PDB file of C-alpha atoms in Angstrom:
ATOM      1  CA  UNK A   1     -31.840  12.300  11.171  1.00 58.00           C
ATOM      2  CA  UNK A   2     -31.589  10.532   7.794  1.00 87.00           C
ATOM      3  CA  UNK A   3     -34.458  12.391   6.161  1.00 89.00           C
ATOM      4  CA  UNK A   4     -35.381  15.804   4.795  1.00 90.00           C
ATOM      5  CA  UNK A   5     -38.557  17.442   3.507  1.00 91.00           C
ATOM      6  CA  UNK A   6     -38.992  19.382   0.273  1.00 91.00           C
ATOM      7  CA  UNK A   7     -41.237  22.457   0.126  1.00 91.00           C
ATOM      8  CA  UNK A   8     -42.674  23.315  -3.302  1.00 88.00           C
ATOM      9  CA  UNK A   9     -44.417  26.689  -3.590  1.00 83.00           C
ATOM     10  CA  UNK A  10     -47.198  26.891  -1.026  1.00 84.00           C
ATOM     11  CA  UNK A  11     -47.000  23.159  -0.264  1.00 87.00           C
ATOM     12  CA  UNK A  12     -44.851  22.367   2.748  1.00 89.00           C
ATOM     13  CA  UNK A  13     -43.517  18.819   3.122  1.00 90.00           C
ATOM     14  CA  UNK A  14     -44.462  17.988  -0.459  1.00 91.00           C
ATOM     15  CA  UNK A  15     -41.706  15.397  -0.855  1.00 93.00           C
ATOM     16  CA  UNK A  16     -39.958  13.265   1.708  1.00 94.00           C
ATOM     17  CA  UNK A  17     -36.311  12.357   1.123  1.00 94.00           C
ATOM     18  CA  UNK A  18     -35.096   9.297   3.021  1.00 95.00           C
ATOM     19  CA  UNK A  19     -31.418   8.318   2.986  1.00 95.00           C
ATOM     20  CA  UNK A  20     -31.327   4.540   2.628  1.00 95.00           C
ATOM     21  CA  UNK A  21     -27.649   3.619   2.379  1.00 95.00           C
ATOM     22  CA  UNK A  22     -24.168   4.904   1.694  1.00 96.00           C
ATOM     23  CA  UNK A  23     -21.689   3.186  -0.568  1.00 96.00           C
ATOM     24  CA  UNK A  24     -18.221   3.863  -1.904  1.00 95.00           C
ATOM     25  CA  UNK A  25     -16.792   3.436  -5.387  1.00 95.00           C
ATOM     26  CA  UNK A  26     -13.317   3.605  -6.886  1.00 91.00           C
ATOM     27  CA  UNK A  27     -12.462   5.503 -10.056  1.00 84.00           C
ATOM     28  CA  UNK A  28      -9.458   6.758 -11.982  1.00 83.00           C
ATOM     29  CA  UNK A  29      -7.542   8.857  -9.456  1.00 79.00           C
ATOM     30  CA  UNK A  30     -10.690   9.704  -7.475  1.00 87.00           C
ATOM     31  CA  UNK A  31     -13.171   7.871  -5.310  1.00 93.00           C
ATOM     32  CA  UNK A  32     -16.876   8.413  -4.771  1.00 95.00           C
ATOM     33  CA  UNK A  33     -19.263   8.570  -1.867  1.00 97.00           C
ATOM     34  CA  UNK A  34     -22.676   7.479  -3.111  1.00 97.00           C
ATOM     35  CA  UNK A  35     -25.757   8.379  -1.054  1.00 97.00           C
ATOM     36  CA  UNK A  36     -28.832   6.354  -2.067  1.00 97.00           C
ATOM     37  CA  UNK A  37     -32.015   8.325  -1.440  1.00 95.00           C
ATOM     38  CA  UNK A  38     -35.689   7.368  -1.680  1.00 96.00           C
ATOM     39  CA  UNK A  39     -38.076  10.203  -2.606  1.00 94.00           C
ATOM     40  CA  UNK A  40     -41.783   9.848  -1.863  1.00 95.00           C
ATOM     41  CA  UNK A  41     -44.567  12.190  -3.040  1.00 94.00           C
ATOM     42  CA  UNK A  42     -46.627  13.514  -0.113  1.00 93.00           C
ATOM     43  CA  UNK A  43     -48.581  16.287  -1.879  1.00 91.00           C
ATOM     44  CA  UNK A  44     -50.190  16.706  -5.287  1.00 91.00           C
ATOM     45  CA  UNK A  45     -48.032  19.809  -5.784  1.00 89.00           C
ATOM     46  CA  UNK A  46     -45.058  17.517  -6.324  1.00 89.00           C
ATOM     47  CA  UNK A  47     -46.698  15.039  -8.714  1.00 90.00           C
ATOM     48  CA  UNK A  48     -45.506  15.083 -12.335  1.00 90.00           C
ATOM     49  CA  UNK A  49     -42.966  17.832 -11.615  1.00 90.00           C
ATOM     50  CA  UNK A  50     -39.347  17.168 -12.593  1.00 92.00           C
ATOM     51  CA  UNK A  51     -37.069  17.924  -9.622  1.00 93.00           C
ATOM     52  CA  UNK A  52     -33.369  18.725  -9.668  1.00 93.00           C
ATOM     53  CA  UNK A  53     -31.256  18.401  -6.528  1.00 93.00           C
ATOM     54  CA  UNK A  54     -27.694  19.454  -5.739  1.00 93.00           C
ATOM     55  CA  UNK A  55     -25.765  20.628  -2.731  1.00 94.00           C
ATOM     56  CA  UNK A  56     -22.683  20.273  -0.615  1.00 96.00           C
ATOM     57  CA  UNK A  57     -21.254  17.484   1.482  1.00 96.00           C
ATOM     58  CA  UNK A  58     -19.908  18.392   4.930  1.00 97.00           C
ATOM     59  CA  UNK A  59     -17.892  16.237   7.318  1.00 96.00           C
ATOM     60  CA  UNK A  60     -18.573  16.599  11.041  1.00 94.00           C
ATOM     61  CA  UNK A  61     -16.958  15.353  14.227  1.00 92.00           C
ATOM     62  CA  UNK A  62     -13.399  15.899  12.980  1.00 93.00           C
ATOM     63  CA  UNK A  63     -12.503  18.837  15.206  1.00 91.00           C
ATOM     64  CA  UNK A  64     -10.927  21.738  13.346  1.00 91.00           C
ATOM     65  CA  UNK A  65     -10.843  19.627  10.162  1.00 90.00           C
ATOM     66  CA  UNK A  66     -14.651  19.460  10.021  1.00 93.00           C
ATOM     67  CA  UNK A  67     -16.316  21.301   7.162  1.00 94.00           C
ATOM     68  CA  UNK A  68     -16.993  21.318   3.458  1.00 95.00           C
ATOM     69  CA  UNK A  69     -15.849  18.259   1.534  1.00 95.00           C
ATOM     70  CA  UNK A  70     -17.245  18.300  -1.990  1.00 95.00           C
ATOM     71  CA  UNK A  71     -20.190  19.218  -4.202  1.00 96.00           C
ATOM     72  CA  UNK A  72     -23.104  16.775  -4.381  1.00 95.00           C
ATOM     73  CA  UNK A  73     -24.800  16.017  -7.686  1.00 95.00           C
ATOM     74  CA  UNK A  74     -27.603  13.644  -8.678  1.00 95.00           C
ATOM     75  CA  UNK A  75     -26.335  10.831 -10.854  1.00 92.00           C
ATOM     76  CA  UNK A  76     -29.460  10.746 -13.067  1.00 89.00           C
ATOM     77  CA  UNK A  77     -31.556  13.915 -13.240  1.00 85.00           C
ATOM     78  CA  UNK A  78     -34.297  14.943 -13.063  1.00 93.00           C
ATOM     79  CA  UNK A  79     -36.117  13.130 -10.265  1.00 93.00           C
ATOM     80  CA  UNK A  80     -39.820  12.705 -11.109  1.00 92.00           C
ATOM     81  CA  UNK A  81     -42.673  11.475  -8.901  1.00 91.00           C
ATOM     82  CA  UNK A  82     -45.537  10.601 -11.208  1.00 90.00           C
ATOM     83  CA  UNK A  83     -48.385  10.523  -8.706  1.00 91.00           C
ATOM     84  CA  UNK A  84     -49.357  11.061  -5.090  1.00 91.00           C
ATOM     85  CA  UNK A  85     -47.732   8.431  -2.840  1.00 88.00           C
ATOM     86  CA  UNK A  86     -45.343   7.412  -5.619  1.00 92.00           C
ATOM     87  CA  UNK A  87     -41.727   6.725  -4.742  1.00 94.00           C
ATOM     88  CA  UNK A  88     -38.505   6.788  -6.716  1.00 95.00           C
ATOM     89  CA  UNK A  89     -34.843   6.319  -5.957  1.00 96.00           C
ATOM     90  CA  UNK A  90     -31.827   8.406  -6.920  1.00 96.00           C
ATOM     91  CA  UNK A  91     -28.163   8.655  -5.987  1.00 96.00           C
ATOM     92  CA  UNK A  92     -26.311  11.733  -4.739  1.00 96.00           C
ATOM     93  CA  UNK A  93     -22.641  11.490  -5.669  1.00 96.00           C
ATOM     94  CA  UNK A  94     -19.577  13.257  -4.254  1.00 96.00           C
ATOM     95  CA  UNK A  95     -16.086  12.774  -5.711  1.00 95.00           C
ATOM     96  CA  UNK A  96     -13.431  12.361  -3.006  1.00 93.00           C
ATOM     97  CA  UNK A  97      -9.670  12.362  -3.457  1.00 90.00           C
ATOM     98  CA  UNK A  98      -7.096  10.400  -1.481  1.00 86.00           C
ATOM     99  CA  UNK A  99      -5.852  13.425   0.429  1.00 87.00           C
ATOM    100  CA  UNK A 100      -9.349  14.163   1.779  1.00 91.00           C
ATOM    101  CA  UNK A 101      -9.741  10.581   2.971  1.00 90.00           C
ATOM    102  CA  UNK A 102      -6.335  10.761   4.588  1.00 85.00           C
ATOM    103  CA  UNK A 103      -7.401  13.859   6.567  1.00 90.00           C
ATOM    104  CA  UNK A 104     -10.611  12.118   7.632  1.00 90.00           C
ATOM    105  CA  UNK A 105      -8.717   9.045   8.806  1.00 87.00           C
ATOM    106  CA  UNK A 106      -6.223  11.177  10.738  1.00 84.00           C
ATOM    107  CA  UNK A 107      -8.963  12.974  12.699  1.00 88.00           C
ATOM    108  CA  UNK A 108     -11.936  10.646  13.146  1.00 88.00           C
ATOM    109  CA  UNK A 109     -12.136   8.815  16.480  1.00 84.00           C
ATOM    110  CA  UNK A 110     -14.816   6.211  15.727  1.00 84.00           C
ATOM    111  CA  UNK A 111     -17.425   6.222  12.966  1.00 88.00           C
ATOM    112  CA  UNK A 112     -18.121   8.982  10.461  1.00 93.00           C
ATOM    113  CA  UNK A 113     -20.765  11.701  10.336  1.00 95.00           C
ATOM    114  CA  UNK A 114     -21.769  13.674   7.248  1.00 96.00           C
ATOM    115  CA  UNK A 115     -24.266  16.433   6.587  1.00 96.00           C
ATOM    116  CA  UNK A 116     -25.849  16.744   3.153  1.00 96.00           C
ATOM    117  CA  UNK A 117     -26.874  20.364   2.561  1.00 94.00           C
ATOM    118  CA  UNK A 118     -29.323  20.246  -0.338  1.00 93.00           C
ATOM    119  CA  UNK A 119     -30.945  22.796  -2.616  1.00 92.00           C
ATOM    120  CA  UNK A 120     -33.227  22.214  -5.569  1.00 91.00           C
ATOM    121  CA  UNK A 121     -35.422  23.440  -8.397  1.00 92.00           C
ATOM    122  CA  UNK A 122     -38.728  22.223  -9.834  1.00 90.00           C
ATOM    123  CA  UNK A 123     -40.322  22.625 -13.252  1.00 87.00           C
ATOM    124  CA  UNK A 124     -43.737  24.273 -12.897  1.00 82.00           C
ATOM    125  CA  UNK A 125     -45.758  25.239 -15.997  1.00 81.00           C
ATOM    126  CA  UNK A 126     -42.593  25.400 -18.054  1.00 80.00           C
ATOM    127  CA  UNK A 127     -40.743  27.565 -15.539  1.00 86.00           C
ATOM    128  CA  UNK A 128     -38.029  26.678 -13.068  1.00 89.00           C
ATOM    129  CA  UNK A 129     -38.661  27.630  -9.442  1.00 89.00           C
ATOM    130  CA  UNK A 130     -36.508  27.230  -6.383  1.00 90.00           C
ATOM    131  CA  UNK A 131     -37.664  24.688  -3.834  1.00 88.00           C
ATOM    132  CA  UNK A 132     -36.770  24.448  -0.197  1.00 84.00           C
ATOM    133  CA  UNK A 133     -34.822  21.405   0.962  1.00 87.00           C
ATOM    134  CA  UNK A 134     -33.557  20.662   4.459  1.00 84.00           C
ATOM    135  CA  UNK A 135     -30.312  19.061   5.548  1.00 92.00           C
ATOM    136  CA  UNK A 136     -29.860  15.306   5.666  1.00 93.00           C
ATOM    137  CA  UNK A 137     -27.667  13.983   8.458  1.00 93.00           C
ATOM    138  CA  UNK A 138     -25.821  10.746   7.916  1.00 94.00           C
ATOM    139  CA  UNK A 139     -23.990   8.888  10.665  1.00 94.00           C
ATOM    140  CA  UNK A 140     -22.044   5.717   9.913  1.00 94.00           C
ATOM    141  CA  UNK A 141     -20.753   3.285  12.497  1.00 92.00           C
ATOM    142  CA  UNK A 142     -17.076   2.429  12.477  1.00 88.00           C
ATOM    143  CA  UNK A 143     -17.759  -0.931  10.799  1.00 88.00           C
ATOM    144  CA  UNK A 144     -20.025   0.673   8.164  1.00 92.00           C
ATOM    145  CA  UNK A 145     -17.415   3.320   7.395  1.00 92.00           C
ATOM    146  CA  UNK A 146     -14.728   0.634   7.134  1.00 88.00           C
ATOM    147  CA  UNK A 147     -16.922  -1.119   4.546  1.00 90.00           C
ATOM    148  CA  UNK A 148     -17.240   2.134   2.553  1.00 93.00           C
ATOM    149  CA  UNK A 149     -13.448   2.594   2.614  1.00 90.00           C
ATOM    150  CA  UNK A 150     -13.044  -0.945   1.350  1.00 89.00           C
ATOM    151  CA  UNK A 151     -15.469  -0.260  -1.510  1.00 93.00           C
ATOM    152  CA  UNK A 152     -13.423   2.824  -2.436  1.00 92.00           C
ATOM    153  CA  UNK A 153     -10.262   0.664  -2.292  1.00 86.00           C
ATOM    154  CA  UNK A 154      -8.682   3.123   0.098  1.00 83.00           C
ATOM    155  CA  UNK A 155      -5.198   2.059   1.235  1.00 69.00           C
ATOM    156  CA  UNK A 156      -4.854  -0.244  -1.768  1.00 65.00           C
ATOM    157  CA  UNK A 157      -2.961   2.622  -3.375  1.00 57.00           C
ATOM    158  CA  UNK A 158       0.280   3.684  -1.717  1.00 57.00           C
ATOM    159  CA  UNK A 159       0.304   7.457  -1.998  1.00 54.00           C
ATOM    160  CA  UNK A 160       3.305   9.375  -0.684  1.00 61.00           C
ATOM    161  CA  UNK A 161       3.533  13.153  -0.828  1.00 62.00           C
ATOM    162  CA  UNK A 162       6.634  14.971   0.403  1.00 64.00           C
ATOM    163  CA  UNK A 163       7.291  18.688   0.528  1.00 66.00           C
ATOM    164  CA  UNK A 164      10.005  19.770  -1.884  1.00 66.00           C
ATOM    165  CA  UNK A 165      13.169  20.075   0.247  1.00 69.00           C
ATOM    166  CA  UNK A 166      15.428  23.109   0.354  1.00 71.00           C
ATOM    167  CA  UNK A 167      18.100  22.652  -2.298  1.00 71.00           C
ATOM    168  CA  UNK A 168      20.463  25.129  -0.624  1.00 77.00           C
ATOM    169  CA  UNK A 169      21.569  22.954   2.282  1.00 79.00           C
ATOM    170  CA  UNK A 170      24.847  22.216   0.507  1.00 84.00           C
ATOM    171  CA  UNK A 171      26.336  21.946  -2.968  1.00 88.00           C
ATOM    172  CA  UNK A 172      26.247  18.149  -2.670  1.00 88.00           C
ATOM    173  CA  UNK A 173      22.595  18.186  -1.684  1.00 88.00           C
ATOM    174  CA  UNK A 174      21.640  20.438  -4.600  1.00 89.00           C
ATOM    175  CA  UNK A 175      23.396  18.108  -7.049  1.00 91.00           C
ATOM    176  CA  UNK A 176      21.679  15.096  -5.479  1.00 91.00           C
ATOM    177  CA  UNK A 177      18.287  16.764  -5.975  1.00 90.00           C
ATOM    178  CA  UNK A 178      19.124  17.548  -9.601  1.00 91.00           C
ATOM    179  CA  UNK A 179      19.853  13.866 -10.229  1.00 93.00           C
ATOM    180  CA  UNK A 180      16.643  12.909  -8.414  1.00 92.00           C
ATOM    181  CA  UNK A 181      14.575  15.238 -10.623  1.00 90.00           C
ATOM    182  CA  UNK A 182      16.195  13.601 -13.623  1.00 91.00           C
ATOM    183  CA  UNK A 183      15.139  10.225 -12.222  1.00 91.00           C
ATOM    184  CA  UNK A 184      11.552  11.480 -12.034  1.00 88.00           C
ATOM    185  CA  UNK A 185      11.728  12.567 -15.686  1.00 88.00           C
ATOM    186  CA  UNK A 186      13.100   9.180 -16.725  1.00 88.00           C
ATOM    187  CA  UNK A 187      10.318   7.482 -14.807  1.00 86.00           C
ATOM    188  CA  UNK A 188       7.678   9.505 -16.670  1.00 76.00           C
ATOM    189  CA  UNK A 189       9.338   8.390 -19.922  1.00 84.00           C
ATOM    190  CA  UNK A 190       9.040   4.770 -18.688  1.00 82.00           C
ATOM    191  CA  UNK A 191      12.827   4.407 -18.792  1.00 87.00           C
ATOM    192  CA  UNK A 192      13.061   2.144 -15.752  1.00 89.00           C
ATOM    193  CA  UNK A 193      16.798   1.369 -15.912  1.00 91.00           C
ATOM    194  CA  UNK A 194      17.698   5.018 -16.500  1.00 91.00           C
ATOM    195  CA  UNK A 195      15.498   5.948 -13.539  1.00 92.00           C
ATOM    196  CA  UNK A 196      17.534   3.731 -11.241  1.00 93.00           C
ATOM    197  CA  UNK A 197      20.807   4.950 -12.782  1.00 93.00           C
ATOM    198  CA  UNK A 198      19.843   8.561 -12.022  1.00 94.00           C
ATOM    199  CA  UNK A 199      18.989   7.546  -8.446  1.00 94.00           C
ATOM    200  CA  UNK A 200      22.408   5.899  -8.190  1.00 93.00           C
ATOM    201  CA  UNK A 201      24.011   9.187  -9.198  1.00 93.00           C
ATOM    202  CA  UNK A 202      21.852  11.068  -6.701  1.00 93.00           C
ATOM    203  CA  UNK A 203      22.890   8.858  -3.793  1.00 92.00           C
ATOM    204  CA  UNK A 204      26.577   9.177  -4.663  1.00 91.00           C
ATOM    205  CA  UNK A 205      26.365  12.950  -5.105  1.00 91.00           C
ATOM    206  CA  UNK A 206      24.684  13.276  -1.714  1.00 90.00           C
ATOM    207  CA  UNK A 207      28.014  12.578   0.004  1.00 87.00           C
ATOM    208  CA  UNK A 208      30.271  14.009  -2.714  1.00 88.00           C
ATOM    209  CA  UNK A 209      31.363  10.671  -4.152  1.00 85.00           C
ATOM    210  CA  UNK A 210      31.681   9.343  -7.685  1.00 80.00           C
ATOM    211  CA  UNK A 211      29.090   6.834  -8.841  1.00 78.00           C
ATOM    212  CA  UNK A 212      31.613   3.990  -9.192  1.00 77.00           C
ATOM    213  CA  UNK A 213      32.643   4.105  -5.548  1.00 71.00           C
ATOM    214  CA  UNK A 214      31.124   1.625  -3.049  1.00 64.00           C
ATOM    215  CA  UNK A 215      30.416  -0.841  -5.856  1.00 62.00           C
ATOM    216  CA  UNK A 216      31.436  -3.920  -3.926  1.00 68.00           C
ATOM    217  CA  UNK A 217      29.171  -5.819  -1.578  1.00 68.00           C
ATOM    218  CA  UNK A 218      32.120  -6.081   0.806  1.00 69.00           C
ATOM    219  CA  UNK A 219      32.145  -2.282   1.220  1.00 71.00           C
ATOM    220  CA  UNK A 220      28.527  -2.227   2.305  1.00 72.00           C
ATOM    221  CA  UNK A 221      28.969  -5.217   4.608  1.00 73.00           C
ATOM    222  CA  UNK A 222      32.061  -3.707   6.220  1.00 75.00           C
ATOM    223  CA  UNK A 223      30.283  -0.414   6.886  1.00 74.00           C
ATOM    224  CA  UNK A 224      27.417  -2.210   8.623  1.00 72.00           C
ATOM    225  CA  UNK A 225      29.805  -4.252  10.772  1.00 79.00           C
ATOM    226  CA  UNK A 226      31.623  -1.087  11.816  1.00 78.00           C
ATOM    227  CA  UNK A 227      28.378   0.620  12.821  1.00 75.00           C
ATOM    228  CA  UNK A 228      27.248  -2.467  14.747  1.00 78.00           C
ATOM    229  CA  UNK A 229      30.470  -2.459  16.778  1.00 79.00           C
ATOM    230  CA  UNK A 230      30.006   1.230  17.541  1.00 78.00           C
ATOM    231  CA  UNK A 231      26.382   0.642  18.556  1.00 77.00           C
ATOM    232  CA  UNK A 232      27.579  -1.815  21.218  1.00 78.00           C
ATOM    233  CA  UNK A 233      29.626   0.946  22.818  1.00 81.00           C
ATOM    234  CA  UNK A 234      27.503   4.072  22.396  1.00 80.00           C
ATOM    235  CA  UNK A 235      24.130   5.316  21.194  1.00 82.00           C
ATOM    236  CA  UNK A 236      23.920   5.691  17.423  1.00 78.00           C
ATOM    237  CA  UNK A 237      21.596   8.472  16.209  1.00 81.00           C
ATOM    238  CA  UNK A 238      19.599   8.872  13.012  1.00 80.00           C
ATOM    239  CA  UNK A 239      22.310  10.484  10.872  1.00 83.00           C
ATOM    240  CA  UNK A 240      24.799   7.586  10.928  1.00 81.00           C
ATOM    241  CA  UNK A 241      21.940   5.124  10.497  1.00 83.00           C
ATOM    242  CA  UNK A 242      20.700   7.121   7.503  1.00 84.00           C
ATOM    243  CA  UNK A 243      24.172   6.847   5.981  1.00 86.00           C
ATOM    244  CA  UNK A 244      23.888   3.060   6.112  1.00 87.00           C
ATOM    245  CA  UNK A 245      20.494   3.303   4.399  1.00 86.00           C
ATOM    246  CA  UNK A 246      22.120   5.446   1.704  1.00 88.00           C
ATOM    247  CA  UNK A 247      24.865   2.851   1.215  1.00 86.00           C
ATOM    248  CA  UNK A 248      22.338   0.040   0.936  1.00 87.00           C
ATOM    249  CA  UNK A 249      20.185   1.973  -1.531  1.00 90.00           C
ATOM    250  CA  UNK A 250      23.261   2.868  -3.577  1.00 90.00           C
ATOM    251  CA  UNK A 251      24.199  -0.819  -3.657  1.00 87.00           C
ATOM    252  CA  UNK A 252      20.658  -1.645  -4.801  1.00 87.00           C
ATOM    253  CA  UNK A 253      20.802   0.993  -7.554  1.00 88.00           C
ATOM    254  CA  UNK A 254      24.136  -0.349  -8.818  1.00 85.00           C
ATOM    255  CA  UNK A 255      22.171  -3.225 -10.401  1.00 83.00           C
ATOM    256  CA  UNK A 256      20.373  -0.781 -12.672  1.00 76.00           C
ATOM    257  CA  UNK A 257      23.625   0.759 -13.923  1.00 71.00           C
ATOM    258  CA  UNK A 258      24.710  -2.238 -15.995  1.00 71.00           C
ATOM    259  CA  UNK A 259      22.831  -3.058 -19.212  1.00 65.00           C
ATOM    260  CA  UNK A 260      23.932  -6.685 -19.020  1.00 63.00           C
ATOM    261  CA  UNK A 261      22.041  -7.300 -15.780  1.00 60.00           C
ATOM    262  CA  UNK A 262      18.401  -8.377 -15.657  1.00 66.00           C
ATOM    263  CA  UNK A 263      16.053  -5.733 -17.006  1.00 82.00           C
ATOM    264  CA  UNK A 264      14.878  -3.237 -14.391  1.00 88.00           C
ATOM    265  CA  UNK A 265      11.083  -3.327 -14.064  1.00 88.00           C
ATOM    266  CA  UNK A 266       8.605  -0.558 -13.355  1.00 86.00           C
ATOM    267  CA  UNK A 267       7.964  -1.873  -9.830  1.00 87.00           C
ATOM    268  CA  UNK A 268      11.681  -1.807  -9.027  1.00 90.00           C
ATOM    269  CA  UNK A 269      12.120   1.692 -10.434  1.00 90.00           C
ATOM    270  CA  UNK A 270       9.063   2.993  -8.576  1.00 89.00           C
ATOM    271  CA  UNK A 271       9.906   1.481  -5.190  1.00 91.00           C
ATOM    272  CA  UNK A 272      13.486   2.735  -5.433  1.00 93.00           C
ATOM    273  CA  UNK A 273      12.272   6.197  -6.409  1.00 91.00           C
ATOM    274  CA  UNK A 274      10.099   6.292  -3.278  1.00 90.00           C
ATOM    275  CA  UNK A 275      12.851   5.066  -0.969  1.00 92.00           C
ATOM    276  CA  UNK A 276      15.437   7.515  -2.254  1.00 93.00           C
ATOM    277  CA  UNK A 277      12.900  10.342  -2.117  1.00 90.00           C
ATOM    278  CA  UNK A 278      12.198   9.563   1.522  1.00 89.00           C
ATOM    279  CA  UNK A 279      15.901   9.490   2.323  1.00 91.00           C
ATOM    280  CA  UNK A 280      16.519  12.840   0.614  1.00 89.00           C
ATOM    281  CA  UNK A 281      13.579  14.371   2.444  1.00 84.00           C
ATOM    282  CA  UNK A 282      15.024  13.572   5.861  1.00 81.00           C
ATOM    283  CA  UNK A 283      18.728  13.834   5.017  1.00 83.00           C
ATOM    284  CA  UNK A 284      20.821  16.012   7.286  1.00 70.00           C
ATOM    285  CA  UNK A 285      24.044  17.174   5.687  1.00 61.00           C
TER     286      UNK A 285
END
C-alpha cells in the first residue's frame, strides 16, 4: 500500500500521504533513494499547520538481510497545507552506500520492497506536538529497480574490499605485505610510478627473490610454456597458476621501475594495485 494517513490531535486521517515515485541519485561517495510523496489536506485540523516528517527506511524480502537501511529525512521542511483539500509535494531522502546496495543485490530475487516507517510533529498554537503517521509500503518491479540503480550509477564504480590478510604466513609474505602497504601510501601521495615500483618489490618479495630477477620477457614466456606442457600431462591447480599470474604482474610492474620509460598514469597504478592486492589476498605460500 503506497499511502499512509496522518492523525493530528483529535482528527484522525487529517492528511493523506501518497507515494508517487521513487528515484535514485548519485553523490560524492554515497547514493540516494528519493521517495516523492504527495500530501493532501483532508481535515481543517491540518490546514495552515507546518508539519515535519522523518523516519526509517527498511528493506524487505531479502531473507535474513532484511531490516533497517537508513534514516529518512524530508529534503525541504516543513510541509505546509494551506487549506482544506490543498495538496503539496515533498521528497523523503535516504543516503545509501555502495556496500548496502551490494548486500541488496546479493539477496534480492526479483524486484525490491521497502517500508517507510514515518513519525512526525506539527506546530499548533506555537507548540510542537507529536502526530501519528502510518507506514508506507513501496514495492518496485525488477525493471523499475534497475532504473533506480542506473540513476544512482551503481556498478559504474568498481569497488573492491578485501579483508586484511594474515601477515604471519611466512617471512616472505610479511615483507610482501609491507611493500604493498608502501604502494598504498605512494598511491595516496599520487606518486604513480613509485606505486608500481613498490608493487614490483612486493611481488618479488613474495617468493623471496630480488626485484631485478625475472626482468626479461623471455623468462616469463618460458615459464608459461613450461606450465602449458605440464598441463597437457596432468591437472594444474590454483597455486602454480597463481605463480604465473605473479610473474606476469611482476613483468608488468617492471615498466614502472625505469624513469626513462613512459610516465606511469593513475589508471595504470590503480589497476595494478587492485590486481596485486587480489593476488596477495589469495596467495598460498
